[in-house]
Short mmCIF file of C-alpha atoms and ligand atoms in Angstrom, two decimals:
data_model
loop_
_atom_site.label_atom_id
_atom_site.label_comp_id
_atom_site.label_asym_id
_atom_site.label_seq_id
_atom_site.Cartn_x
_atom_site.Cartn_y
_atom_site.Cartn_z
CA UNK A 230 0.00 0.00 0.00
CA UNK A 231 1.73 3.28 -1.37
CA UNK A 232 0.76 6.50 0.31
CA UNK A 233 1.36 10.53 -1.04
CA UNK A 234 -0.25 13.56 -0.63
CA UNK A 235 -1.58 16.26 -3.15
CA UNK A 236 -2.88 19.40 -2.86
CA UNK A 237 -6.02 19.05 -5.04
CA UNK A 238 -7.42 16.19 -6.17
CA UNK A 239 -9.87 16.01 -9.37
CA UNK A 240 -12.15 12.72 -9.36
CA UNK A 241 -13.67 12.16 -13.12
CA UNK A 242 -11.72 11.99 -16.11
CA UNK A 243 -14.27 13.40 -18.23
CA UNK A 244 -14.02 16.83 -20.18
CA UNK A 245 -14.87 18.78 -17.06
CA UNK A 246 -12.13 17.17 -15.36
CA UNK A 247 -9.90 17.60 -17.79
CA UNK A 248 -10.32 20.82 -18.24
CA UNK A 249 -10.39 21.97 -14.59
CA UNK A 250 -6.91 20.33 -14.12
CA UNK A 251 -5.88 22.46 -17.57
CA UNK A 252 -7.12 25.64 -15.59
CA UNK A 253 -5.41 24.25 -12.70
CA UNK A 254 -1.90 23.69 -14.40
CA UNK A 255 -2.17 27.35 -16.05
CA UNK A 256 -2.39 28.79 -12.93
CA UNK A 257 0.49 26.56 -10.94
CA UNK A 258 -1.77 24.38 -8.93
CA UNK A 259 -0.35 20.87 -7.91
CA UNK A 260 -2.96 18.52 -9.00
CA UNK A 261 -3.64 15.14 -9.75
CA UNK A 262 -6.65 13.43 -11.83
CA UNK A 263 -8.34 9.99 -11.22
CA UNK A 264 -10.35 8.03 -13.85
CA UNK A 265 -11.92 4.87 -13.06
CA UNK A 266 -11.64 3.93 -16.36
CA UNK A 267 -9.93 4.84 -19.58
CA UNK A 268 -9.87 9.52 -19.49
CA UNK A 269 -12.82 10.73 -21.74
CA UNK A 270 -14.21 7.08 -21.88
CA UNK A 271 -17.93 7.95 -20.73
CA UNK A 272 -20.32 10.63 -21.45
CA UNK A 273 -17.45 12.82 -22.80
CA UNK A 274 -17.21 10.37 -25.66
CA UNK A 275 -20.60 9.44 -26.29
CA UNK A 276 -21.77 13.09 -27.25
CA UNK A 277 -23.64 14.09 -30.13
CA UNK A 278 -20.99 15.49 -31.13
CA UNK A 279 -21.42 18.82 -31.60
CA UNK A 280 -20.09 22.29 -30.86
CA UNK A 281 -22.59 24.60 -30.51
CA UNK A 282 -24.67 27.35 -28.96
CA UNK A 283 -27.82 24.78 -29.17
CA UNK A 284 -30.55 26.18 -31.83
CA UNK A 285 -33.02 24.75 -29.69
CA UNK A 286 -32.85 26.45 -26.32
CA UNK A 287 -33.79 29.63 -28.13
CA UNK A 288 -37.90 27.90 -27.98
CA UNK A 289 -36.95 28.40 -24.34
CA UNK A 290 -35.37 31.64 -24.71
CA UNK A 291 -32.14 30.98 -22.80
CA UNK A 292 -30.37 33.04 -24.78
CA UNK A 293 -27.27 33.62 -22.37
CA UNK A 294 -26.79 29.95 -22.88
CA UNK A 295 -26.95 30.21 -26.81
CA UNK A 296 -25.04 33.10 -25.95
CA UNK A 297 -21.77 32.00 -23.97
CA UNK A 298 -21.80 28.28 -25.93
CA UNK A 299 -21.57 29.85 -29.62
CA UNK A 300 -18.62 31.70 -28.06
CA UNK A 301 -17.21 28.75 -26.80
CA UNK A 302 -17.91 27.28 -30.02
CA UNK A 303 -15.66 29.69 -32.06
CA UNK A 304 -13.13 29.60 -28.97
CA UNK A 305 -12.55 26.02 -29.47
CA UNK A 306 -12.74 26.44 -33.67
CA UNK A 307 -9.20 28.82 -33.45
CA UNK A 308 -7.92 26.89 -30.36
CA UNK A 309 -8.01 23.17 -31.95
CA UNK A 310 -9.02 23.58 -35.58
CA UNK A 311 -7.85 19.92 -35.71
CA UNK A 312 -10.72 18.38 -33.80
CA UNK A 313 -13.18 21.61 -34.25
CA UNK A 314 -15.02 22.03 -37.82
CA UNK A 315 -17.33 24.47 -38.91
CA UNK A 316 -20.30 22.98 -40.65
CA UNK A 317 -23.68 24.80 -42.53
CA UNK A 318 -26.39 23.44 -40.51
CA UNK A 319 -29.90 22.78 -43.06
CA UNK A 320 -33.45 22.56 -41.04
CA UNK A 321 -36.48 21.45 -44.03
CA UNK A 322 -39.40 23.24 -42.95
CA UNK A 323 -42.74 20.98 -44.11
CA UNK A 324 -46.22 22.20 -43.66
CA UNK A 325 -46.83 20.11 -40.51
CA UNK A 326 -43.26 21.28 -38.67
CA UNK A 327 -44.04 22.85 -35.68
CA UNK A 328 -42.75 26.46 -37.35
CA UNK A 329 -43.25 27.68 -40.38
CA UNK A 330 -40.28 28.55 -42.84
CA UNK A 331 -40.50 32.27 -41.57
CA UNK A 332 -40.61 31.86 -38.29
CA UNK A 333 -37.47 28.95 -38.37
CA UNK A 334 -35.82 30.92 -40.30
CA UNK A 335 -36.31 33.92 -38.36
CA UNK A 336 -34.76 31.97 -35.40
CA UNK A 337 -31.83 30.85 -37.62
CA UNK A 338 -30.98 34.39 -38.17
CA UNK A 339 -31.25 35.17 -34.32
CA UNK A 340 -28.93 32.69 -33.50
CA UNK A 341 -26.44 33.86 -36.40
CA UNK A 342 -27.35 37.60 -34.35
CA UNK A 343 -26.32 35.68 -30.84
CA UNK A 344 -22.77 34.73 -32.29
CA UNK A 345 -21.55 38.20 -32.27
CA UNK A 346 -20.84 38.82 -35.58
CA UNK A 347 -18.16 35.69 -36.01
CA UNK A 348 -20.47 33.38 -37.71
CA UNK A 349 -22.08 34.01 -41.39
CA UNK A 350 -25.64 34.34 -41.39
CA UNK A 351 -27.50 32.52 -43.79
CA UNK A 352 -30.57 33.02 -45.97
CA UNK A 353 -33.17 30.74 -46.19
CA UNK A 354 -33.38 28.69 -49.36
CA UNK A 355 -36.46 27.52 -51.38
CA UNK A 356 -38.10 23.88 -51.88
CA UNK A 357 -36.59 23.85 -55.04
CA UNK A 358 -33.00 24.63 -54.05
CA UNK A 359 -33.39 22.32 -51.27
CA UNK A 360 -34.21 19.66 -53.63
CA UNK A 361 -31.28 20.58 -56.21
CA UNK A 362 -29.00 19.87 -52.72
CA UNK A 363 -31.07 16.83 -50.91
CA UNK A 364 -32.61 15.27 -54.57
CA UNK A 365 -33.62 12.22 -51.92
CA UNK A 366 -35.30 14.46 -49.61
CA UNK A 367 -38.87 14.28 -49.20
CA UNK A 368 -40.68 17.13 -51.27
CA UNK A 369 -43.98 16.49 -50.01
CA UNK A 370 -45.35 19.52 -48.24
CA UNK A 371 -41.65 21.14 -48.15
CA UNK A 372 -41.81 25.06 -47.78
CA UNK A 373 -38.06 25.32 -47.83
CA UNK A 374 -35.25 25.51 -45.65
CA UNK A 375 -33.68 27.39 -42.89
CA UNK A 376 -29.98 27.32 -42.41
CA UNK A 377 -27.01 28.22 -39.98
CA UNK A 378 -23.70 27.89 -39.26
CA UNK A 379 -22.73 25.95 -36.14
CA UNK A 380 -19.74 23.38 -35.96
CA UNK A 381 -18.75 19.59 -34.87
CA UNK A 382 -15.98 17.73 -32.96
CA UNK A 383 -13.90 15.13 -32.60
CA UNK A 384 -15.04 15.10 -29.12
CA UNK A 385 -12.51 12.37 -27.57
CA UNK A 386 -9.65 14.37 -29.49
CA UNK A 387 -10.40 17.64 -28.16
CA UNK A 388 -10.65 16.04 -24.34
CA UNK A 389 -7.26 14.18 -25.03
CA UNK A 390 -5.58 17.63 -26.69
CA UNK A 391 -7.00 19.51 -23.36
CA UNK A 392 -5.32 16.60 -21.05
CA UNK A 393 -1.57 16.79 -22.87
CA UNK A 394 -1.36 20.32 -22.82
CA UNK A 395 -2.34 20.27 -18.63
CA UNK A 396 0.42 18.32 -18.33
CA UNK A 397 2.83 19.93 -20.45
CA UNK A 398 2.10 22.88 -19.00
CA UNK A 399 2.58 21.74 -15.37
CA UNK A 400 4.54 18.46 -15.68
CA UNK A 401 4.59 18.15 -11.91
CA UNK A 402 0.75 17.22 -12.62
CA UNK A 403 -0.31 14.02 -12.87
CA UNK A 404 -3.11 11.85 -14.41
CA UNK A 405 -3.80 8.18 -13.50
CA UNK A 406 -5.87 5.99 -15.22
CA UNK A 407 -7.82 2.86 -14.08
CA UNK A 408 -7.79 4.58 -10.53
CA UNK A 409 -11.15 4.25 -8.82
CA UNK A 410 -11.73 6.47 -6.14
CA UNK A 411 -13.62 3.59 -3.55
CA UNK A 412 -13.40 6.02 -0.10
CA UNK A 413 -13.18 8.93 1.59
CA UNK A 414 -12.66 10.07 5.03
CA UNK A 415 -12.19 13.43 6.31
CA UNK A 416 -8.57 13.78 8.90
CA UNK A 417 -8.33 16.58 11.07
CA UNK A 418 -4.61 17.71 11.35
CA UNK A 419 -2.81 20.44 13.22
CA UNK A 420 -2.46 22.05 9.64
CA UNK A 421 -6.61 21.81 8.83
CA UNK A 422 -8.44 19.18 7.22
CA UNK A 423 -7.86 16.91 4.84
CA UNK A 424 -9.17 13.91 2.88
CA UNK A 425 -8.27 10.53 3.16
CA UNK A 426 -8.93 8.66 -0.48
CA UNK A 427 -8.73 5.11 -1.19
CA UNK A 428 -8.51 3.73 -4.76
CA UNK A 429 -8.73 0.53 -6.78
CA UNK A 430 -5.99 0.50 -9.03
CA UNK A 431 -5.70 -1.58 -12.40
CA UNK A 432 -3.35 -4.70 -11.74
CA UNK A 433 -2.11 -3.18 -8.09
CA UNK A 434 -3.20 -3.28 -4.50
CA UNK A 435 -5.16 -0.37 -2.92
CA UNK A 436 -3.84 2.95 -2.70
CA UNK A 437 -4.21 5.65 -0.32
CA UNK A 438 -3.56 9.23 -1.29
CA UNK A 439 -4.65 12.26 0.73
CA UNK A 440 -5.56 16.00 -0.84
CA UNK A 441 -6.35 19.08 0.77
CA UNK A 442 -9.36 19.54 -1.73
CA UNK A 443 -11.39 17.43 -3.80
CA UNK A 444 -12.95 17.79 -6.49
CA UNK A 445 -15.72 15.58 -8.05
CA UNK A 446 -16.65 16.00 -11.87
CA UNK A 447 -18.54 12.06 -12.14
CA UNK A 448 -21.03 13.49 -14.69
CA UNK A 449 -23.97 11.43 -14.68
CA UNK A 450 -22.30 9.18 -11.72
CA UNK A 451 -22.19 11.88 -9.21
CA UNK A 452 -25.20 11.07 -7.25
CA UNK A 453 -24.43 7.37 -6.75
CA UNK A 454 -20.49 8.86 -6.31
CA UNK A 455 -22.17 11.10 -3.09
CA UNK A 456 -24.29 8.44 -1.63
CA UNK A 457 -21.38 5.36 -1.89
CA UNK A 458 -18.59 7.90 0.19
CA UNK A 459 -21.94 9.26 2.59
CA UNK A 460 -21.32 12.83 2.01
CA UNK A 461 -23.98 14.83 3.12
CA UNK A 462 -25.68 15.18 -0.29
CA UNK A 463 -29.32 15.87 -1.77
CA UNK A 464 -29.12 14.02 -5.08
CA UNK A 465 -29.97 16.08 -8.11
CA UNK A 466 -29.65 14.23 -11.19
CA UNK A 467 -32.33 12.51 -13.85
CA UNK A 468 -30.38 10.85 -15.92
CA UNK A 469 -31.07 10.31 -19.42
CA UNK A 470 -29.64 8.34 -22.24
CA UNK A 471 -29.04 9.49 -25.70
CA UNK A 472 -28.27 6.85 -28.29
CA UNK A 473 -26.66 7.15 -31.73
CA UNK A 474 -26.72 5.56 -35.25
CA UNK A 475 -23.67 5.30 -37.68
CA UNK A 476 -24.53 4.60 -41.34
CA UNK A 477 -22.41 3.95 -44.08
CA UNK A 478 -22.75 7.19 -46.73
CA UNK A 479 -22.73 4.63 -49.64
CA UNK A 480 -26.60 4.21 -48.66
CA UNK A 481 -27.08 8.22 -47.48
CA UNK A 482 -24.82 10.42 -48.93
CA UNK A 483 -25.40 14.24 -47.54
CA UNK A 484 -23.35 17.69 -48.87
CA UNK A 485 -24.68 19.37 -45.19
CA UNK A 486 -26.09 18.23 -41.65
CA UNK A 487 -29.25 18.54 -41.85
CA UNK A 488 -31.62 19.05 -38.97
CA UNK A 489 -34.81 16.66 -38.29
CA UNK A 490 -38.04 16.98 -36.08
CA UNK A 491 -40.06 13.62 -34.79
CA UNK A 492 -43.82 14.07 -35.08
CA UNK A 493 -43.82 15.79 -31.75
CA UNK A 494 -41.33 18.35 -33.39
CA UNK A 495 -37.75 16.75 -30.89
CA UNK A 496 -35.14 17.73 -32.96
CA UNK A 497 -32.88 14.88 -34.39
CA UNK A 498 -29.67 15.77 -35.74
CA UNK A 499 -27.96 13.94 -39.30
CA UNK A 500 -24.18 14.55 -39.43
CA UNK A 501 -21.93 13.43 -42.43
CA UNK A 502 -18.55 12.43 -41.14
CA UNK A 503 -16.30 11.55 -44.03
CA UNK A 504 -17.56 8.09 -45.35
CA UNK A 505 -20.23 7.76 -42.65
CA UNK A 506 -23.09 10.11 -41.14
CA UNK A 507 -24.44 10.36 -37.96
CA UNK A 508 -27.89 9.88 -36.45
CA UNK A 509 -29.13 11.05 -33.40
CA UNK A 510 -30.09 11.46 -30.57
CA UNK A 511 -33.22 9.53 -28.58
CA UNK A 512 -33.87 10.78 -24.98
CA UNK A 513 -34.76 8.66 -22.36
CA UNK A 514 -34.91 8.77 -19.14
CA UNK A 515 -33.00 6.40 -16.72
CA UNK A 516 -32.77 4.92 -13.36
CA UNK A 517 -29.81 6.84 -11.20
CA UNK A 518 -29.32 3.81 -9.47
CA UNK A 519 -28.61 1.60 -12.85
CA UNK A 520 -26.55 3.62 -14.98
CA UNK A 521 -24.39 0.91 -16.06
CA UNK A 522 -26.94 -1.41 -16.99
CA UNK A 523 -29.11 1.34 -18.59
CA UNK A 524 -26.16 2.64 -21.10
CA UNK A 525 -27.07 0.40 -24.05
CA UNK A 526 -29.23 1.40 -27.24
CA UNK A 527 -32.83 -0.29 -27.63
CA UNK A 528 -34.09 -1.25 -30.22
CA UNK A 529 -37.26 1.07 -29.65
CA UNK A 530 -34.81 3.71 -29.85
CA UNK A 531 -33.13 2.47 -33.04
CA UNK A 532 -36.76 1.87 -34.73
CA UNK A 533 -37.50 5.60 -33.62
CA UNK A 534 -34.26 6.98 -35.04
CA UNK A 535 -34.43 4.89 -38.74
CA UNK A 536 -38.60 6.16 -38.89
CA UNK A 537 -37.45 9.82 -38.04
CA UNK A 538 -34.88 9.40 -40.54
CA UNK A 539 -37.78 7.41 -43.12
CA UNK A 540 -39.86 10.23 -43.37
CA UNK A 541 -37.40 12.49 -44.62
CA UNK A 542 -35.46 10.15 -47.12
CA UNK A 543 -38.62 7.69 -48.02
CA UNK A 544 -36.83 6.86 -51.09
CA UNK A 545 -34.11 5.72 -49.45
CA UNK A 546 -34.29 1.62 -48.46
CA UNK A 547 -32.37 2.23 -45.08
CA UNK A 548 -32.57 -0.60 -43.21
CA UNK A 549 -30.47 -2.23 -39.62
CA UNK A 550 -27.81 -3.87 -42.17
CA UNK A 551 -26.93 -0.32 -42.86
CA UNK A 552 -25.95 0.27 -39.44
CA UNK A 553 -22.26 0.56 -38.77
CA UNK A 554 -22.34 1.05 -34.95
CA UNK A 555 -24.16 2.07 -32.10
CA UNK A 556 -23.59 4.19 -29.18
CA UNK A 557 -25.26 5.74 -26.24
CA UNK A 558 -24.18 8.00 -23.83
CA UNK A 559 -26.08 9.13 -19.97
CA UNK A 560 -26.66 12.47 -20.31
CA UNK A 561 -25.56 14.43 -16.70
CA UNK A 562 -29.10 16.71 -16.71
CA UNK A 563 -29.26 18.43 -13.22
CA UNK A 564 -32.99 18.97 -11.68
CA UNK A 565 -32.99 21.46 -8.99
CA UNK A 566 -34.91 24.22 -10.27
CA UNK A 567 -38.50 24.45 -8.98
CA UNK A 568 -39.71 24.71 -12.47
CA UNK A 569 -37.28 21.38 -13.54
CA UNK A 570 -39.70 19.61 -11.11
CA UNK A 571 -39.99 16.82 -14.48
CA UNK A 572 -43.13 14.38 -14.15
CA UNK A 573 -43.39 12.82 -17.33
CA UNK A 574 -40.78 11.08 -19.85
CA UNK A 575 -41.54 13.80 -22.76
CA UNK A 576 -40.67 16.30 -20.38
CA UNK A 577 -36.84 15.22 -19.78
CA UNK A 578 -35.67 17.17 -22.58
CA UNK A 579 -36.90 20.66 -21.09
CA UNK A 580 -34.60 20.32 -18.33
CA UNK A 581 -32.12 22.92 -18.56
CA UNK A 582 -28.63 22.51 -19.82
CA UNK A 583 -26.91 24.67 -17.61
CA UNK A 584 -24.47 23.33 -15.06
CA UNK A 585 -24.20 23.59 -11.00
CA UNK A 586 -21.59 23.46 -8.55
CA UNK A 587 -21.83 22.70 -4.88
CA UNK A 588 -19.18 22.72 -2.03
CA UNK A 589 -21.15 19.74 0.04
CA UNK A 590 -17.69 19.64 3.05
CA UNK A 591 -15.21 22.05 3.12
CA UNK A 592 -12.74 21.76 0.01
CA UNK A 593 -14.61 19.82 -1.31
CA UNK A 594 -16.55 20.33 -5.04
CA UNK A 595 -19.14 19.11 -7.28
CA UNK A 596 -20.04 19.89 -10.36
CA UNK A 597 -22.72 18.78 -12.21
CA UNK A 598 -24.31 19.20 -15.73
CA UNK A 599 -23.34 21.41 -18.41
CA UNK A 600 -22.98 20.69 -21.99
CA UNK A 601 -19.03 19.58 -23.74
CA UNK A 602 -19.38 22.66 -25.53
CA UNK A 603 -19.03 25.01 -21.96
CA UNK A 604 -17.00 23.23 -20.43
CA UNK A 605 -13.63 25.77 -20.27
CA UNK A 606 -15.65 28.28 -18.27
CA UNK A 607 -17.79 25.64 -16.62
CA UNK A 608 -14.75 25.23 -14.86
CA UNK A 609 -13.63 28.40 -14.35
CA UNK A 610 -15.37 29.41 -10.75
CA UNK A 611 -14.23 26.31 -9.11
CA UNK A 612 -10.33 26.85 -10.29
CA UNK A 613 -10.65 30.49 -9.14
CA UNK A 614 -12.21 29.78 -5.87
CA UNK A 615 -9.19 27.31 -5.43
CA UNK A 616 -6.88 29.90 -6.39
CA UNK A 617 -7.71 32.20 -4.00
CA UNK A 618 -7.99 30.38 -1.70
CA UNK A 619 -4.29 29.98 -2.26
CA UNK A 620 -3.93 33.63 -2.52
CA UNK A 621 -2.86 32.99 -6.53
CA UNK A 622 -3.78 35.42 -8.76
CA UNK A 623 -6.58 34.33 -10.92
CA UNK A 624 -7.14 35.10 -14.67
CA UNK A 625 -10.20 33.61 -16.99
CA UNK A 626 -7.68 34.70 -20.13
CA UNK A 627 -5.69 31.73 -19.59
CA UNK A 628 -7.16 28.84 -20.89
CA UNK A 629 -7.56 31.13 -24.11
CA UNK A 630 -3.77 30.22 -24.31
CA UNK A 631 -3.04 28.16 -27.69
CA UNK A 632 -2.53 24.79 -26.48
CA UNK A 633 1.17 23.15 -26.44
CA UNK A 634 1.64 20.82 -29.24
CA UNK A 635 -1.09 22.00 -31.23
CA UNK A 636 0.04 24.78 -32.72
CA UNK A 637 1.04 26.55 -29.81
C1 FAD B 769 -26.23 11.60 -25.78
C2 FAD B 769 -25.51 12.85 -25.44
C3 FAD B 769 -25.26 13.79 -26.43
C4 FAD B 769 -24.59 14.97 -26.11
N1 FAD B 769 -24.30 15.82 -27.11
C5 FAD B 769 -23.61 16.93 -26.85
C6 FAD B 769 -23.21 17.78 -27.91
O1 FAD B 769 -23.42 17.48 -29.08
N2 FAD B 769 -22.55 18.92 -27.59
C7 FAD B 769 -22.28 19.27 -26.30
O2 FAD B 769 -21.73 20.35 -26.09
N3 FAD B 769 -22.62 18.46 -25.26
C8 FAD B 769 -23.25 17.30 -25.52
N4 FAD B 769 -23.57 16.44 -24.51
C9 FAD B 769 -23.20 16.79 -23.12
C10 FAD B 769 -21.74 16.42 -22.83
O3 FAD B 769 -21.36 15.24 -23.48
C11 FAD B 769 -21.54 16.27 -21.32
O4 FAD B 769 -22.02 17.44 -20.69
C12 FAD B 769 -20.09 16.09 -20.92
O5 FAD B 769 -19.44 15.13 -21.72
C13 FAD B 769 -20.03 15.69 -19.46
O6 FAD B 769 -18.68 15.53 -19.10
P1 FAD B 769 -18.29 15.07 -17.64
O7 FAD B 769 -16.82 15.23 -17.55
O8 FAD B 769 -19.12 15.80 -16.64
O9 FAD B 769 -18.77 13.55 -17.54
P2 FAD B 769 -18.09 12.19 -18.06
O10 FAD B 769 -17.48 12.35 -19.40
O11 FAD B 769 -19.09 11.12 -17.90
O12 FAD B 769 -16.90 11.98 -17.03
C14 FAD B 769 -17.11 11.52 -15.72
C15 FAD B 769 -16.02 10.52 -15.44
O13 FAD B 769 -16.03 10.17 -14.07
C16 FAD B 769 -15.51 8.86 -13.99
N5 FAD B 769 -15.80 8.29 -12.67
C17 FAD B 769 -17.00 7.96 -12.17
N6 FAD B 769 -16.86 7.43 -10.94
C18 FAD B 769 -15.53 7.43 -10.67
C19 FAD B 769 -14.76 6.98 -9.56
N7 FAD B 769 -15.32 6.43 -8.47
N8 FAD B 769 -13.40 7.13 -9.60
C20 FAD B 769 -12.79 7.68 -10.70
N9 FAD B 769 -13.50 8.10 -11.78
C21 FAD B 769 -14.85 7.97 -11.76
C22 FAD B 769 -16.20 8.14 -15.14
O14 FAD B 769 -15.51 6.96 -15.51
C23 FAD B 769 -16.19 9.22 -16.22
O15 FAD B 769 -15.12 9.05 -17.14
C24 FAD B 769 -24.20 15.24 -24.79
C25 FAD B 769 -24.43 14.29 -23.80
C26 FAD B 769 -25.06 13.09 -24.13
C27 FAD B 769 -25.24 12.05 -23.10
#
């Protein structure tokens, strides 16, 4: 049983880990990371994977998060062009969509408006144009098509550029994989407290480490996380899994992503990625308690996805052999809003986006929810709270930095 001591420790080897310890490492703090598993092997690689301000939080008018995510967006499009693409986004507008082709594309143009002059704004185009672009789109009751700019990711490459330039930048950092953080216990010492943390540790004996803070960032895991090490802890997730299709372009081949609505008007997103295109995503909701039994695709959910997709390509004879792969990822939605009070299954998608932190013992952080897009200023308040708490000066700028070894 080895034993050493670090000043913070970051639990969660997602994106929001991985970019706290970035933030961390700018600023000189001695940190370490744990990840139970492989880094950026959960959520963080199961997104939809896109970049974006999210077109459809404007129908709920949260427009600072359209706001601060397109910014992100463009951030992350000069930081690490290499796993950050701009794309033109396409949304067909048919007489039974929930909006017609003025108002969507009225809302296109707002959300050009909302990136602050750094994305193009496009005009809509007409059923015929759309046509000339999609020939195997559906043309029945097509009034024509609203389009924007918005962008997509190599989302595991962008988590694993993040990661290498922490620990260039502060090689005294470290980041251990296949380390499971399995206890905690709180040690009162004649220089304050700290935290006792035992972990399971791929092909070795347990090992305890202790940290002056702690920092959790378990995504959708959290809750289960709080209530395993008995911190005092109101859970505050409703997890929900989104599942994804990729299909070989030889049977759908598309110049743009194009944006879909199900009959109730849920938006469903088609993404060409060199010789294959994404589909997605479904939304359902989960039991906290099974997470890891609960991470798998349905089949309900791929029938929904390949009769979304039907409508709009009915000429196309897509069937499950055209499936490449599958994947599904537990999206980290927080509920603790009175008006996030969420009763029925439709109702999981209203539940906001934005993220929460919480400071549940002293030292000693959570933080919830969020989207992969926000995540460099998600962190931010928790790595300047730590700062000053070390009396080090604190500046937001410096994640902005280009990143070492990629271009910087
Ligand atoms: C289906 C879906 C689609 C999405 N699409 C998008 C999108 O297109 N764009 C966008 O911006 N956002 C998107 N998101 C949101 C985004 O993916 C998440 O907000 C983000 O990845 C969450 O990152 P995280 O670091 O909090 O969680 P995770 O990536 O899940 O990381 C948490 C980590 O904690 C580790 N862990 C758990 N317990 C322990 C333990 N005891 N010890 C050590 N490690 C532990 C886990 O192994 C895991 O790696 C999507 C999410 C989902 C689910």
């Amino acid at each position: 049983m080895s034993h050493s001591h670090y000043d913070v420790v970051i639990v969660g080897g997602g994106i929001n880990g991985i970019g706290l310890l970035r933030d961390l490492s700018l600023h000189g703090v001695n940190a370490l990371i744990i990840e139970r598993g492989e880094f950026c092997s959960e959520t963080s690689q199961y997104s939809s994977k896109m970049l974006h301000g999210g077109i459809r939080y404007l129908e709920s008018l949260d427009f600072e998060l359209v706001f601060e995510a397109l910014r992100e967006k463009n951030t992350w499009l000069k930081l690490l062009p290499q796993y950050a693409m701009r794309a033109k986004f396409h949304i067909p507008v048919y007489d039974h969509s929930p909006h017609n082709i003025v108002t969507t594309s009225l809302g296109s143009l707002l959300y050009g408006l909302l990136a602050s002059g750094n994305d193009p704004i496009y005009l809509p185009i007409s059923a015929k144009k759309t046509l000339e672009l999609f020939p195997l789109l559906n043309a029945d009751g097509l009034q024509g098509t609203a389009r924007y700019e918005d962008a997509y990711m190599d989302d595991y490459g962008l988590g694993m550029a993040n990661l290498q330039d922490a620990l260039l930048q502060n090689p005294s950092n470290q980041a251990w994989a296949y380390s499971e953080l399995r206890g905690m216990e709180t040690k009162s010492t004649h220089e304050g407290t700290t935290y006792e943390l035992t972990l399971a540790q791929k092909n070795s004996s347990q090992k305890i480490i202790t940290a002056h803070s702690v920092i959790f960032c378990t995504g959708p895991f959290t809750d289960q996380m709080m209530n395993h090490l008995k911190i005092p802890w109101i859970n505050c997730l409703r997890p929900s899994r989104g599942s994804h299709l990729w299909l070989d372009s030889k049977s759908l081949s598309l110049p743009h992503p194009m944006v879909m609505q199900d009959k109730s008007g849920r938006v469903i997103f088609l993404m060409p990625r060199g010789n294959k295109v994404l589909l997605g995503t479904t939304e359902k909701s989960i039991d906290p308690k099974n997470i890891d039994q609960e991470k798998f695709i349905t089949q309900e959910e791929t029938d929904y996805l390949l009769d979304c997709l039907r409508f709009y390509f009915p000429k196309i004879n897509i069937s499950t052999q055209d499936i490449l792969a599958k994947y599904s990822g537990i999206r980290p939605l927080v509920v603790s809003r009175p008006e996030d009070n969420i009763s029925s299954q439709s109702d999981v998608g209203k539940i906001s986006r934005h993220h929460k932190i919480f400071e549940p013992l002293n030292n000693v952080f959570v933080l919830v929810g969020g989207k992969y897009t926000t995540f460099r200023v998600m962190v931010q308040d928790i790595a300047q709270t730590l700062c000053n708490r070390r009396k080090i000066p604190y500046s937001k700028k410096k994640t902005l930095n280009p990143l070492q070894g990629w271009g910087g």
